[in-house]
Structure formats: structure tokens, C-alpha cells
Tab-separated table of C-alpha atoms and ligand atoms in Angstrom:
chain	number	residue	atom	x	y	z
A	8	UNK	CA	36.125	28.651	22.747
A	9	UNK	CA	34.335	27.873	26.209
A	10	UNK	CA	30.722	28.333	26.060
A	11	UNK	CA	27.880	26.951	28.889
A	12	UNK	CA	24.798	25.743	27.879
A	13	UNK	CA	22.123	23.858	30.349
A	14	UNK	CA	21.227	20.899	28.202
A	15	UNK	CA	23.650	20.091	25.500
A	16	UNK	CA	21.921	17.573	22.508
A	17	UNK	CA	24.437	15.729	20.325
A	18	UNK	CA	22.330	14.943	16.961
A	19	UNK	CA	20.145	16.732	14.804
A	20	UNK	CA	17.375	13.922	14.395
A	21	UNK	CA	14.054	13.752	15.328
A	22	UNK	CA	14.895	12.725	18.912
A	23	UNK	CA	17.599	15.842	19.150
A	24	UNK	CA	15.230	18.118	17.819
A	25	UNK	CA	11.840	17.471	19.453
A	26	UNK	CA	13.957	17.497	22.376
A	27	UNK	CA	15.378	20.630	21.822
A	28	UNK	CA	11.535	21.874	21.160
A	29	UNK	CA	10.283	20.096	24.122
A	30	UNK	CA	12.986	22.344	26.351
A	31	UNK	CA	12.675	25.472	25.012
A	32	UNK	CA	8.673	25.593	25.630
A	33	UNK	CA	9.779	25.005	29.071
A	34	UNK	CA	12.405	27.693	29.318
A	35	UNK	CA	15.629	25.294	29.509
A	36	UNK	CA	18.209	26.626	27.247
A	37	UNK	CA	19.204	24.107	25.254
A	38	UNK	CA	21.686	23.631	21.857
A	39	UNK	CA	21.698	21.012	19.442
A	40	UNK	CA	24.816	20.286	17.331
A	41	UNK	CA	25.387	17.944	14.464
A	42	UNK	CA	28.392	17.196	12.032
A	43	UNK	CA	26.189	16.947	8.931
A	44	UNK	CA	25.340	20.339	6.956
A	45	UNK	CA	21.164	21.347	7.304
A	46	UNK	CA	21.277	20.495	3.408
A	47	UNK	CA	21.809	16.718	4.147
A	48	UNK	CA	19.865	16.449	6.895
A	49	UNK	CA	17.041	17.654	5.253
A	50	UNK	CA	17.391	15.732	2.125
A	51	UNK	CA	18.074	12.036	3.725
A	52	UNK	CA	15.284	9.593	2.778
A	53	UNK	CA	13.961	7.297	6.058
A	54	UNK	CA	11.281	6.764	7.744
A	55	UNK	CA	7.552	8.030	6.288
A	56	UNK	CA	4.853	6.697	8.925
A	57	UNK	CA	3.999	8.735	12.193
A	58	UNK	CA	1.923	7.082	15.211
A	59	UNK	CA	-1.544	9.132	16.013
A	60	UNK	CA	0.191	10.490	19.259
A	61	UNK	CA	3.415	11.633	17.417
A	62	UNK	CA	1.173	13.835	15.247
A	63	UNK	CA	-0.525	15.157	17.973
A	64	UNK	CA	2.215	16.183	19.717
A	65	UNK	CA	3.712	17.951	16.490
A	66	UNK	CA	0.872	19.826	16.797
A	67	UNK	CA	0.572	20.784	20.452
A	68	UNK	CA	4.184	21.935	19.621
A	69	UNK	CA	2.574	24.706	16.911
A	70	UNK	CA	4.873	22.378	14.480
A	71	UNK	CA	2.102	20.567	12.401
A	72	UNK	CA	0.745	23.153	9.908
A	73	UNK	CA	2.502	21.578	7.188
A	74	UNK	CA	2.346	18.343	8.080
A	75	UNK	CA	-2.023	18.995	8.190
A	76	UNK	CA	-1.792	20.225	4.427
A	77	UNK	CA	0.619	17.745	3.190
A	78	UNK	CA	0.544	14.605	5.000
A	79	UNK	CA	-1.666	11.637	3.989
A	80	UNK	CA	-3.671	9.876	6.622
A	81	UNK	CA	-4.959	6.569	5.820
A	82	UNK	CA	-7.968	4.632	7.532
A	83	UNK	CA	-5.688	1.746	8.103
A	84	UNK	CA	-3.490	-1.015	5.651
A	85	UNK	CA	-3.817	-3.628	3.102
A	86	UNK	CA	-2.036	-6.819	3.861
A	87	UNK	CA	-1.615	-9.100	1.056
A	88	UNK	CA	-0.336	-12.620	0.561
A	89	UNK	CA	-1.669	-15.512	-1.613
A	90	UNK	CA	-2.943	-12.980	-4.202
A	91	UNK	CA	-5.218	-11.115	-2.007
A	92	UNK	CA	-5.701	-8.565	0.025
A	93	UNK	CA	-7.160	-7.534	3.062
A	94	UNK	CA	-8.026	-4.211	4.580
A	95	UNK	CA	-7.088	-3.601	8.351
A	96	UNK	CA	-10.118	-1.028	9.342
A	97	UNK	CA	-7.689	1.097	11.787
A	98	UNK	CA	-10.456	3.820	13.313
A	99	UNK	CA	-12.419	0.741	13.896
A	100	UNK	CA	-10.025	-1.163	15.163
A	101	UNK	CA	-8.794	1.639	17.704
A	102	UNK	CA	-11.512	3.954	18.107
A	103	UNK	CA	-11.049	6.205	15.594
A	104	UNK	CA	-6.706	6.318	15.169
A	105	UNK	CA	-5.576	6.638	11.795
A	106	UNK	CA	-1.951	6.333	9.910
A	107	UNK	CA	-0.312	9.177	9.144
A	108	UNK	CA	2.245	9.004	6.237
A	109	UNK	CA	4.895	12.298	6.587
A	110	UNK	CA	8.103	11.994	5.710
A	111	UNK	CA	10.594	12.126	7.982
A	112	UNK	CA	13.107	14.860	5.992
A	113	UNK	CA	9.622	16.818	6.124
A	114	UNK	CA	9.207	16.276	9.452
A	115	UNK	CA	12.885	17.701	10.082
A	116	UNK	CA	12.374	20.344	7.968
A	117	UNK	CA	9.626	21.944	10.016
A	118	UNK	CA	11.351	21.342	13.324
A	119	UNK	CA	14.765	23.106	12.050
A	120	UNK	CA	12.399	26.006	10.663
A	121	UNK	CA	11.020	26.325	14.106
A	122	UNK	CA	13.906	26.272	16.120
A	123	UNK	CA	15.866	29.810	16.885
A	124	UNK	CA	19.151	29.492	14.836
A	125	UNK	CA	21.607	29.770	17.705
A	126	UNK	CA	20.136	26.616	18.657
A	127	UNK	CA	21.308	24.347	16.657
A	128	UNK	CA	24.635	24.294	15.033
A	129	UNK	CA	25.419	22.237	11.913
A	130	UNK	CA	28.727	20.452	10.549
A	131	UNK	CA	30.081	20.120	13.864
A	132	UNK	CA	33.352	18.276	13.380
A	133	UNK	CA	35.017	15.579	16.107
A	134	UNK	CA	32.079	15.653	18.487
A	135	UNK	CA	33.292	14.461	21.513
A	136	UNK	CA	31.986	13.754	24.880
A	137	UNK	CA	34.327	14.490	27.754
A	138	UNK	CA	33.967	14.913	31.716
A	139	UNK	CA	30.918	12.467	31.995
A	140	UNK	CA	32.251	11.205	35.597
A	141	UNK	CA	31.525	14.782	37.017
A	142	UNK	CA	28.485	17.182	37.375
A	143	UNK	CA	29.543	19.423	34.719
A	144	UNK	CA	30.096	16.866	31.589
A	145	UNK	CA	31.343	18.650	28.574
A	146	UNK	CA	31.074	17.880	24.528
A	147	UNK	CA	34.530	19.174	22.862
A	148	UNK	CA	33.532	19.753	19.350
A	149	UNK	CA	36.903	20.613	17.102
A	150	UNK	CA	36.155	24.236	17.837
A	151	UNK	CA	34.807	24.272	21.191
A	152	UNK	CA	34.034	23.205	24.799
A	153	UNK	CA	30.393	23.383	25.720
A	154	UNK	CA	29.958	22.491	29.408
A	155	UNK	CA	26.452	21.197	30.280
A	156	UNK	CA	24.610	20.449	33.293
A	157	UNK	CA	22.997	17.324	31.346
A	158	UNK	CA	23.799	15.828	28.097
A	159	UNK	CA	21.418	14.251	25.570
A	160	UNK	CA	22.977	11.836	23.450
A	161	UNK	CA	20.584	11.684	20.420
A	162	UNK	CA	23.166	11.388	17.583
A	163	UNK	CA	21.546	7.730	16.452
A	164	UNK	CA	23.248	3.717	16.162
A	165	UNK	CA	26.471	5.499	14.753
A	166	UNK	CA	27.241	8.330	16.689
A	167	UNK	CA	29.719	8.708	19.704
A	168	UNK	CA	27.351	9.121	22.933
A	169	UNK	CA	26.509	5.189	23.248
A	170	UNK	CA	30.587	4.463	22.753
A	171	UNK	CA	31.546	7.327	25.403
A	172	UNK	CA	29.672	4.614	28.304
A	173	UNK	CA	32.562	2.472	29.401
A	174	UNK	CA	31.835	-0.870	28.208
A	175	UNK	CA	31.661	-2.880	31.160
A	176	UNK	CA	29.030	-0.468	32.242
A	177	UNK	CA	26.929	-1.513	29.136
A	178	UNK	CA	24.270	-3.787	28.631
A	179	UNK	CA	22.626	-4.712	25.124
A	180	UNK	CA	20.814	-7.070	23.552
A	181	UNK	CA	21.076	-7.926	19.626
A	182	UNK	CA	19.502	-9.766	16.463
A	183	UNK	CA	20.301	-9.435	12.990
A	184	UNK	CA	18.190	-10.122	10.220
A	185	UNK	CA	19.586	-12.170	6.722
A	186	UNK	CA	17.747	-9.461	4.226
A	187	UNK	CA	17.452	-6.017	3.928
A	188	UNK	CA	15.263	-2.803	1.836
A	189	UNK	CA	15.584	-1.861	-1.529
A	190	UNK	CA	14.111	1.591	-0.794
A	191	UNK	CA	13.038	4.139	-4.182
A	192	UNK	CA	11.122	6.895	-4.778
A	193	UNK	CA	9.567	7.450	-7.984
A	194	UNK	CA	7.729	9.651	-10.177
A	195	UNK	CA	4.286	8.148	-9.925
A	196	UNK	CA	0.906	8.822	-8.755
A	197	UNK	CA	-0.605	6.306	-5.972
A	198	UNK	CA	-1.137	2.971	-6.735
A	199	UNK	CA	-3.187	2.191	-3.900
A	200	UNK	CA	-5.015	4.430	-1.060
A	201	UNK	CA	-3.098	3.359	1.469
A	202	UNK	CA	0.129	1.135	2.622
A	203	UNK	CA	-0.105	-2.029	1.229
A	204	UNK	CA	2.511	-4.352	2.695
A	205	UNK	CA	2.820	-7.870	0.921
A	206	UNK	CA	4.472	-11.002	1.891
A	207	UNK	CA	5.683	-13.402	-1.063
A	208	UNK	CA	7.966	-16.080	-1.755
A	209	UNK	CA	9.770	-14.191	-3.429
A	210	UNK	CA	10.353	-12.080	-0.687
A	211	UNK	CA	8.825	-8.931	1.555
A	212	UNK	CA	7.379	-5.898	-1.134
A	213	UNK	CA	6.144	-2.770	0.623
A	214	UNK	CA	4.142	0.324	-1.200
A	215	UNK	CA	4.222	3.241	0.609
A	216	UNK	CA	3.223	6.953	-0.803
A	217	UNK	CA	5.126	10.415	-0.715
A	218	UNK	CA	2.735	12.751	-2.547
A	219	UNK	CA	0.063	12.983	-5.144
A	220	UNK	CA	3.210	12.342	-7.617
A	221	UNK	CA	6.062	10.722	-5.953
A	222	UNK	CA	5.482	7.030	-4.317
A	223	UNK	CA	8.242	5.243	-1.807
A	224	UNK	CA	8.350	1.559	-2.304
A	225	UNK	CA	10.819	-0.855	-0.457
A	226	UNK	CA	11.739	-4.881	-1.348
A	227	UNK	CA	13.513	-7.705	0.596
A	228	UNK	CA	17.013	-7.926	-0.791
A	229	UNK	CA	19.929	-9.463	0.539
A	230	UNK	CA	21.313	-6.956	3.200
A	231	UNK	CA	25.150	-7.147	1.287
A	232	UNK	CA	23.571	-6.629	-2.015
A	233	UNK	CA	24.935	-3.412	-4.237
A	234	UNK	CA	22.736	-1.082	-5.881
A	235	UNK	CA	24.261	-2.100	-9.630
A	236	UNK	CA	22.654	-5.544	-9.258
A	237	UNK	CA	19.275	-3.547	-9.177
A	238	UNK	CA	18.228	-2.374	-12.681
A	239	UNK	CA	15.225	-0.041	-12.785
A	240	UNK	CA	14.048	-3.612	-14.642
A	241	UNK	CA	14.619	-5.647	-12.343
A	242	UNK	CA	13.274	-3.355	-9.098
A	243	UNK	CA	9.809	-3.330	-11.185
A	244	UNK	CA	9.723	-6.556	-12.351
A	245	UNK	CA	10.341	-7.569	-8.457
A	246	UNK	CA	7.776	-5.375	-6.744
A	247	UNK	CA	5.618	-6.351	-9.672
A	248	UNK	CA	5.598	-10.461	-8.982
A	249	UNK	CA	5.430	-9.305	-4.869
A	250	UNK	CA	2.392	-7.270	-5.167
A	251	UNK	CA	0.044	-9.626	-7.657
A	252	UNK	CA	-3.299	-9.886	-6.703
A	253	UNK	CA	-6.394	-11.408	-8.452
A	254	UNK	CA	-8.082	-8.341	-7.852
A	255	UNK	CA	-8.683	-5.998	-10.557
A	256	UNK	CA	-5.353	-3.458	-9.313
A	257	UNK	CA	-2.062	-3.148	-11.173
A	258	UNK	CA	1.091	-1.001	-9.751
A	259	UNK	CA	1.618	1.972	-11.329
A	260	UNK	CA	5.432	2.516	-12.726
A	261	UNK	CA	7.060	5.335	-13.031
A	262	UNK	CA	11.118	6.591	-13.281
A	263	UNK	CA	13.014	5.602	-10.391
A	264	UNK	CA	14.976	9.002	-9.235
A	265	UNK	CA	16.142	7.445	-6.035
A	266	UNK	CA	17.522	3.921	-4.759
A	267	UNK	CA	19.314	2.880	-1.649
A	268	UNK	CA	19.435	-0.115	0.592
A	269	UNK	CA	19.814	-0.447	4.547
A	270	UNK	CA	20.204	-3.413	6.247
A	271	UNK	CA	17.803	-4.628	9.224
A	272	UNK	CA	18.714	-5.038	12.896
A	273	UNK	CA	16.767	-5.034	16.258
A	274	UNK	CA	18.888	-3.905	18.969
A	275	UNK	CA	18.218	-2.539	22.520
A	276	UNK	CA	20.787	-0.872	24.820
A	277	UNK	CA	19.748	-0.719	28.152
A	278	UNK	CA	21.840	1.606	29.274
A	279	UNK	CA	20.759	4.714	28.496
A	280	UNK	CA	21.755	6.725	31.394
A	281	UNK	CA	25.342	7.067	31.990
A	282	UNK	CA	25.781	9.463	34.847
A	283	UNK	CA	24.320	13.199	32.820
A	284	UNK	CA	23.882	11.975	29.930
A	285	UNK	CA	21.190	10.333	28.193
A	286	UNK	CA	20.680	8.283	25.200
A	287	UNK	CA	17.432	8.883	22.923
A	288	UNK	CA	16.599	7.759	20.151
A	289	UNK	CA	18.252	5.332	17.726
A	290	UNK	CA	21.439	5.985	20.056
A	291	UNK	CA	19.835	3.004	22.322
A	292	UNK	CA	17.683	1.266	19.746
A	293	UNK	CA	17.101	0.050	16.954
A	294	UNK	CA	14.015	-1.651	15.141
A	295	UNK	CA	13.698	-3.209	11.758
A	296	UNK	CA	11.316	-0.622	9.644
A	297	UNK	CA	8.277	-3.243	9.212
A	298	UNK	CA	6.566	-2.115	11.698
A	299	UNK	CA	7.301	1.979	11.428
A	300	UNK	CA	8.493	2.459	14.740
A	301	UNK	CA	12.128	4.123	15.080
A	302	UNK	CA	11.192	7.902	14.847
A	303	UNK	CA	8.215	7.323	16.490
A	304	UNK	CA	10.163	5.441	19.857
A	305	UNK	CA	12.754	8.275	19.484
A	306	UNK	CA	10.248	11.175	19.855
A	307	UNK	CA	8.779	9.338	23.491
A	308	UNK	CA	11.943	8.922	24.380
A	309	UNK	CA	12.671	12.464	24.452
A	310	UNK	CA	9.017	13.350	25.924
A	311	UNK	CA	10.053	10.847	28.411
A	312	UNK	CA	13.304	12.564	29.158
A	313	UNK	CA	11.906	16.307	28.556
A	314	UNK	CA	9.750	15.404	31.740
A	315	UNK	CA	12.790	14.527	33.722
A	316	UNK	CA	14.503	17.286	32.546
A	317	UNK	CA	12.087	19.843	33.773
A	318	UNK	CA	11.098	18.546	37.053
A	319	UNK	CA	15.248	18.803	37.747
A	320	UNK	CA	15.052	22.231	37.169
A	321	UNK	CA	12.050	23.108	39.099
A	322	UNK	CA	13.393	21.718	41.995
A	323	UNK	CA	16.385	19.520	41.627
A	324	UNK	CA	14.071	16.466	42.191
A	325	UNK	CA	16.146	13.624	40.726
A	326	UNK	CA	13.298	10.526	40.647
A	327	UNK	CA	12.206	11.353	37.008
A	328	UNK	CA	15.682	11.291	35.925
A	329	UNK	CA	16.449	8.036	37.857
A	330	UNK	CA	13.143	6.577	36.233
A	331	UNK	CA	14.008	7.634	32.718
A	332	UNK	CA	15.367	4.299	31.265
A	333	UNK	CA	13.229	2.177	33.099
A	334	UNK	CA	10.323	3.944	32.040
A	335	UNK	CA	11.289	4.077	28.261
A	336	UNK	CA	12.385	0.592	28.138
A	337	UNK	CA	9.203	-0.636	28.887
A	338	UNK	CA	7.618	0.928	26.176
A	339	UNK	CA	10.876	-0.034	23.984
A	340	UNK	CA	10.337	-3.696	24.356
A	341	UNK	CA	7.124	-3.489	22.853
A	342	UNK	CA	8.339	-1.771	19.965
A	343	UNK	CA	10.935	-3.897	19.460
A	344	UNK	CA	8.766	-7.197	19.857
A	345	UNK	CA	6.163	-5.559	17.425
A	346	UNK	CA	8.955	-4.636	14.680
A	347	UNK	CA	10.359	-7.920	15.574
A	348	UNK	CA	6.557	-9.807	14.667
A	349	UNK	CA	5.876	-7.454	11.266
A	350	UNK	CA	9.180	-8.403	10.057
A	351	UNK	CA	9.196	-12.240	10.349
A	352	UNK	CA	5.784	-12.683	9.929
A	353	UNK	CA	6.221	-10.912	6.562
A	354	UNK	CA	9.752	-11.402	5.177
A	355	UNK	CA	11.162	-14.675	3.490
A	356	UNK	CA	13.535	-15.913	5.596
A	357	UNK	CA	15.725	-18.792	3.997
A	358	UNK	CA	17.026	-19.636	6.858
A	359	UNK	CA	13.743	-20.594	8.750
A	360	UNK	CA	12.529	-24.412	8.478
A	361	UNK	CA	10.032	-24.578	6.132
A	362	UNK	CA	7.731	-25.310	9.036
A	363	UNK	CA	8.043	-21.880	10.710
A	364	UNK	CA	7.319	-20.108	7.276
A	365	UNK	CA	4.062	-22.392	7.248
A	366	UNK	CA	3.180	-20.463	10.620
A	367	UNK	CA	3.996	-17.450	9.147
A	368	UNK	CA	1.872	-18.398	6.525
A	369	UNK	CA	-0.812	-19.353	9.534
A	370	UNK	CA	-0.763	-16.067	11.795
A	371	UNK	CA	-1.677	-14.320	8.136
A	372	UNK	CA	-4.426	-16.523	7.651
A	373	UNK	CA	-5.904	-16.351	11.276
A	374	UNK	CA	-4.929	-12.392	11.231
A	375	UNK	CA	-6.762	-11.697	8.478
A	376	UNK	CA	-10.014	-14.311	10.337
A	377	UNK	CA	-9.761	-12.371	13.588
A	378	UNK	CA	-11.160	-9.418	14.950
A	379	UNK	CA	-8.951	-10.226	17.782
A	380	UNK	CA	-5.484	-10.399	16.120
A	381	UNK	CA	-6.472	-7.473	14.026
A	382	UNK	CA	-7.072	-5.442	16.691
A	383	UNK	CA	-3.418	-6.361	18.479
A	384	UNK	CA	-1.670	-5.374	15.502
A	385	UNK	CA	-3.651	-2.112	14.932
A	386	UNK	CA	-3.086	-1.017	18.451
A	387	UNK	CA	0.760	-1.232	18.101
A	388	UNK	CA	1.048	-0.178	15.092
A	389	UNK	CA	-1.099	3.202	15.735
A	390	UNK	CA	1.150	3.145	19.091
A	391	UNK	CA	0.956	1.982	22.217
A	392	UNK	CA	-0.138	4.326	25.030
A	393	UNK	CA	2.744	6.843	26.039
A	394	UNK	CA	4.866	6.237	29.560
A	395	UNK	CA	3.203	7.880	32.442
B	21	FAD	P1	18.915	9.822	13.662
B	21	FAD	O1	17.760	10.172	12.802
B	21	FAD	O2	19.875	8.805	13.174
B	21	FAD	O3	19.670	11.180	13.973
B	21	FAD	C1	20.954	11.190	14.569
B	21	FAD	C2	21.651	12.483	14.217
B	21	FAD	O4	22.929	12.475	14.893
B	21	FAD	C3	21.948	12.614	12.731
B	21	FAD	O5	21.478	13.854	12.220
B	21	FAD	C4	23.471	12.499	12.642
B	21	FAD	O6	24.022	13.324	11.625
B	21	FAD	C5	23.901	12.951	14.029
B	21	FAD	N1	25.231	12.424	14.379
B	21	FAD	C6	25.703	11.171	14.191
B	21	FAD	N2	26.985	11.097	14.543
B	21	FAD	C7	27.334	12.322	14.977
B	21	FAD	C8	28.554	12.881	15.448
B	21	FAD	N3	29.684	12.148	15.515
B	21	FAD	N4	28.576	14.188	15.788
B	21	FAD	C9	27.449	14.950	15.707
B	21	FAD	N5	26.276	14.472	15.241
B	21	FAD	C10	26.227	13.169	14.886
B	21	FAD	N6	10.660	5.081	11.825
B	21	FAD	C11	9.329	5.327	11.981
B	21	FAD	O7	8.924	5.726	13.098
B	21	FAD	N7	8.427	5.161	10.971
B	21	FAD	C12	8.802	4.714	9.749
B	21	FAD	O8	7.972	4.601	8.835
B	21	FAD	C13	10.182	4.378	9.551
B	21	FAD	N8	10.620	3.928	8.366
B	21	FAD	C14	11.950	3.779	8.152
B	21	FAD	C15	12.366	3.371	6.891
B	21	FAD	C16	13.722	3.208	6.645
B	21	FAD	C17	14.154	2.749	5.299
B	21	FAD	C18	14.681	3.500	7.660
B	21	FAD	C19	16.163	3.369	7.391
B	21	FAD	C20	14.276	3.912	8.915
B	21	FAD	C21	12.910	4.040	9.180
B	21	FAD	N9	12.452	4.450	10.435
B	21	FAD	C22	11.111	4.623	10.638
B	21	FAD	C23	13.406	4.679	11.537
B	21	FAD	C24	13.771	6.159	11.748
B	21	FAD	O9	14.244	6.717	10.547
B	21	FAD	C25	14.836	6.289	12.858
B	21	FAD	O10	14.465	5.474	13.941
B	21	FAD	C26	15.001	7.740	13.320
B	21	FAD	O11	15.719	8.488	12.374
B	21	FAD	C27	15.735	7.822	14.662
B	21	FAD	O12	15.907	9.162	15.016
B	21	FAD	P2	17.108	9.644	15.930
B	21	FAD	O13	16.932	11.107	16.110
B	21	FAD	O14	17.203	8.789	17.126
B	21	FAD	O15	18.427	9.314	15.093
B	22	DHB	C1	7.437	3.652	5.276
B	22	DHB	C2	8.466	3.100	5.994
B	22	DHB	C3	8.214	2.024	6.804
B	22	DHB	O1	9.209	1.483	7.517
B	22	DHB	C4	6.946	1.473	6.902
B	22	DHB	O2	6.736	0.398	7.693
B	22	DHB	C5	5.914	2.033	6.189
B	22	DHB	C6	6.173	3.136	5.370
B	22	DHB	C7	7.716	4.814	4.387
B	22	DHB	O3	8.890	5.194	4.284
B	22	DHB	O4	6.772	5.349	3.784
């Protein structure tokens, strides 16, 4: 079937849906399709910290009732290395911005719940992207043709709006890391009162929270490794030896009802206009999860392009749209070079010269020493301001 739709969004994500939120308060019809069913979108496991601004914005959207009953919000987080720790005051530190821990499956939920159902279309099969060299580009889905004045391609690394650009149009810029996360969730109250993320040599151990009785706690592994090398033994006995302190603090254990492992890139595509359509999102980039920043790039991404978007059809003024990538990328960069900076400052890396994991072991010491440093790392990890 033929069907017209202004803004056509390829991905159900948090970039594709925000957007989709972001377009409707301005009147622009928009419809989001992805080829996973609502039940697995809802139910993936990622990302669980949101920057102050992120939060706010929820909000301003009417979307953050939930998340202001059920979230956590910590006053900052607990580095520790050499058996001790050390609390990063955050509201000090940034006048008054705190860490808010909501999962991101939550944080879908909400925004699917919110959004009118003819929307957003699920299980979408061969998503296509057709017609991009003329004004009226198209996404052929196995069922249908929806013709679009724009397209947003927010369907993350995998999906097929980066791969539509021709490649000699494309420009991007890649690192991968030699580890990855162990990620569970178990059945467990809080072992600590806020993130505590530890650097060993034994490798990178991170303890996050989910809810009063469910914790989410992630360990350096090798990014090939397979689940079955990873006894419920073994994952404790791990993030117990990566987490010892000579304080008086011991993790709490509890059963393990969900494991999986993803491996770590940075990557920045810097094309993300082709023509009408747009990458968002984890379409264009990608972070290592040390410093929490995927979702949280994705969502200004799309306020970035929501702008553009509405000033077109105002008045057909094109400068917002022709700004949209540089403007992101600057804020990109940043996010990448802070994920980039949490990751090898924390994670054994094998590969390094055992000089450069004596810096590492250096920028903890004078982190920890400095009001200065503390304050850098704060103010990117709370996020940086948002693109004007
Ligand atoms: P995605 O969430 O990947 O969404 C893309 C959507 O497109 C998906 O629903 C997919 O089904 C759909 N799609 C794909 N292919 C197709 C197709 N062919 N047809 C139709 N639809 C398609 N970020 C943070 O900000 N804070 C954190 O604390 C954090 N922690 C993380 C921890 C882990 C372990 C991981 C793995 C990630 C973490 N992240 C974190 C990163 C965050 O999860 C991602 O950056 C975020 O999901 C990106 O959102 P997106 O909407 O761009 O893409
Ligand atoms: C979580 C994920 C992260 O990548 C991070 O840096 C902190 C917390 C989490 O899933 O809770």
C-alpha cells in the first residue's frame, strides 16, 4: 500500500521516539516504524544513566511521571582503585546536577505509552530506504511505500539508514577496544548508594542499581568471550576481587537472572545528512558505555534535528537543516572523547605499555587530589551544555 507521511523515523529507540514526541508537540505528523515486536523492545537491557538535561526534557515532554517515582538520583559517584574509594560530590561540583539512574527499557516504555498508536508501527519487515536522490524519499517496508518529505534514520549501528549513503559519500572515523561488559541483573538490594565504578588489575568492575531489589553490574571481559565461560561463580568471585576496599563495605550477592556481553567501540560518522534524511542516534555514533553517554547523545541529536525540522515547516527555511550535523558533531566529539577518557583511564588494557597504565594509574591519583579534574569529569558526565 502507498501511504504519505511528513517525517518518516526508521527505529523505535530513544532517538526515534523522542523524535517522534518532539514532532508531534509541534504539529508535524510523523510515524515511527521498527522490525522488532513492542515486547522486545521493551524488555532489552542497555543503558541505565540519564544526563540532568535528558530528564528535564522527559519532563517538559509530560513523559517523566514515572521516571520521578521510580528513578534513583544520586549526588554523584564513587571511584575506586587501590582499595579505596572516593566520592565525586556532583551538585557541588556542577551547581547542584545530579545522576539520574532510569533504565532505558523504562524509559521506552513511557515514550511508547505516550505516543498515539498509529504512530508507531512494530515488526516492520525489510525496511528499506528508497528515492533518497529526490525530494520525496520513500522507506519500502515489505508491505508498504511510505513517501516522506524528510526521513530520520534512527534505527541504531545496525540498521539500514547509515548503509543507504553511498559510500564514497561517507566519512567515519573508528577505534575498537580489546575487552568488553559482562552485564547482569540480579536479585539484590543496593550495595552501595550510588554508582561505584572501580578500576583493577584484574580488570574494569562497575555497580550500577535497578531498584530497591534488582542491581545491574557490568565487568571487563574479553569482547569474544561466551556466556558459558561465566559461571554465576565465577561473575561473583570477579566483581568481588574488582570491588575490594579496606573500608568497612562488602557487595551484596544475589541470583543472577540475567547475563549478556557487548563488545566496546567508539565510532563517529560524519555524515549524517544524506540529502532528506538524517541519521540520529547510534545510526552515526557510537561510544563505549563508561562514560553513560549513547542515549543521552541520541536524544540531542534529535532535539537538534526536531529544531530543524520545524523551522522547515514554518517557512521552508533550510539553514537549521544545513547546520544539523555540524552542530551535533560538535557536541559528539566531546562525548566521544569523554567515553573515550572513562574507558581507558579505567579498563585494563593488555595491550598498553606498562608505562601508560602507570598514567592511568596517575590521572586517578591526581583526579581524586583535584578540585579541578573533578570538576571536568563531573561536568561531562552530568552533560555538557546542549547545541544552540
Ligand atoms: P537504538 O536504541 O539501537 O534503537 C534503534 C532501533 O532501530 C531499534 O529499536 C531497532 O530495532 C531498530 N532497527 C534496527 N534495524 C532496523 C531495521 N532494519 N528496520 C527497522 N528498524 C530497525 N547510554 C547512556 O546514555 N547511558 C548509559 O548508562 C548507557 N549504558 C549502556 C550500557 C550498555 C551495556 C549498552 C550496550 C549501551 C549503553 N548506552 C548508554 C548506550 C545506549 O543504549 C544507546 O546509545 C542507545 O540505545 C541509542 O539509541 P538509538 O535510538 O540511537 O538506537
Ligand atoms: C549503567 C550503564 C553505564 O554504561 C554506566 O556508565 C553506568 C550505569 C547502567 O546500566 O546502570
Amino acid at each position: 500500500m502507498k501511504r504519505k507521511v511528513q517525517v518518516g523515523i526508521i527505529g523505535a529507540g530513544p532517538a526515534g521516539l523522542l523524535l517522534a514526541h518532539l514532532l508531534k508537540r509541534a504539529g508535524i505528523e510523523a510515524l515511527v516504524v521498527d522490525n522488532r515486536s513492542r515486547d522486545e523492545i521493551e524488555s532489552t537491557i542497555r543503558a541505565g544513566v540519564l544526563e540532568q538535561w535528558t530528564v528535564d526534557l522527559l519532563i517538559s515532554l509530560g513523559l517523566g511521571e514515572r521516571l520521578k517515582r521510580e528513578a534513583y538520583f544520586h549526588d554523584g559517584i564513587t571511584l575506586r582503585f587501590n582499595r579505596g574509594s572516593h566520592h565525586l560530590d556532583f551538585p557541588e561540583l556542577t551547581n547542584g546536577k545530579r545522576v539520574t539512574v532510569y533504565a532505558q527499557h523504562e524509559v521506552l516504555k513511557d515514550l511508547i505509552a505516550a505516543l498515539p498508536e498509529d504512530m508507531i508501527q512494530f515488526g516492520v519487515k525489510e525496511v528499506a530506504l528508497t528515492k533518497l536522490d529526490t525530494d520525496r524519499p520513500a522507506i519500502r517496508t515489505a508491505e508498504d511505500e511510505i513517501e516522506c518529505d524528510f526521513i530520520a534514520g534512527c534505527d541504531g549501528f545496525h540498521g539500514p539508514s547509515r548503509r543507504a549513503i553511498p559510500k564514497s559519500a561517507i566519512r567515519t572515523y573508528e577505534t575498537v577496544y580489546p575487552f568488553g561488559w559482562l552485564g547482569i541483573l540480579t536479585e539484590a538490594p543496593p550495595s552501595h548508594h550510588e554508582l561505584v565504578y572501580a578500576r583493577h588489575e584484574r580488570g574494569f568492575a562497575l555497580l550500577s542499581t535497578r531498584s530497591s531489589t534488582v542491581q545491574r553490574l557490568y565487568l571487563q571481559c574479553a569482547p569474544k568471550d561466551d556466556l558459558n565461560q561465566w559461571s554465576d561463580d565465577r561473575i561473583w568471585s570477579e566483581l568481588r576481587q574488582r570491588l575490594e576496599t579496606d573500608e568497612d563495605w562488602s557487595l551484596t550477592e544475589g541470583t543472577i537472572f540475567q547475563k549478556n556481553i557487548v563488545s566496546m567501540r567508539s565510532f563517529v560518522c560524519e555524515t549524517m545528512r544524506w540529502g532528506r534524511l538524517f541519521l540520529a542516534g547510534d545510526a552515526a555514533h557510537i561510544v563505549p558505555p563508561t562514560g553513560a553517554k549513547g542515549l543521552n547523545l541520541a536524544a540531542a541529536d534529535v532535539v537538534v534535528l526536531s529544531r530543524a525540522l520545524i523551522a522547515w515547516y514554518r517557512d521552508h527555511g533550510t539553514d537549521l537543516l544545513d547546520r544539523y550535523a555540524p552542530t551535533c558533531l560538535a557536541r559528539i566529539w566531546k562525548g566521544e572523547r569523554f567515553s573515550w577518557y572513562m574507558t581507558t583511564l579505567l579498563h585494563r588494557n593488555d595491550l598498553e605499555e606498562e608505562f601508560v597504565q602507570r598514567i592511568h594509574m596517575a590521572d586517578l591519583e591526581y583526579l581524586v587530589g583535584s578540585h579541578a579534574a573533578q570538576q571536568a569529569l563531573a561536568e561531562n558526565y552530568v552533560g555538557l551544555p546542549m547545541a544552540v
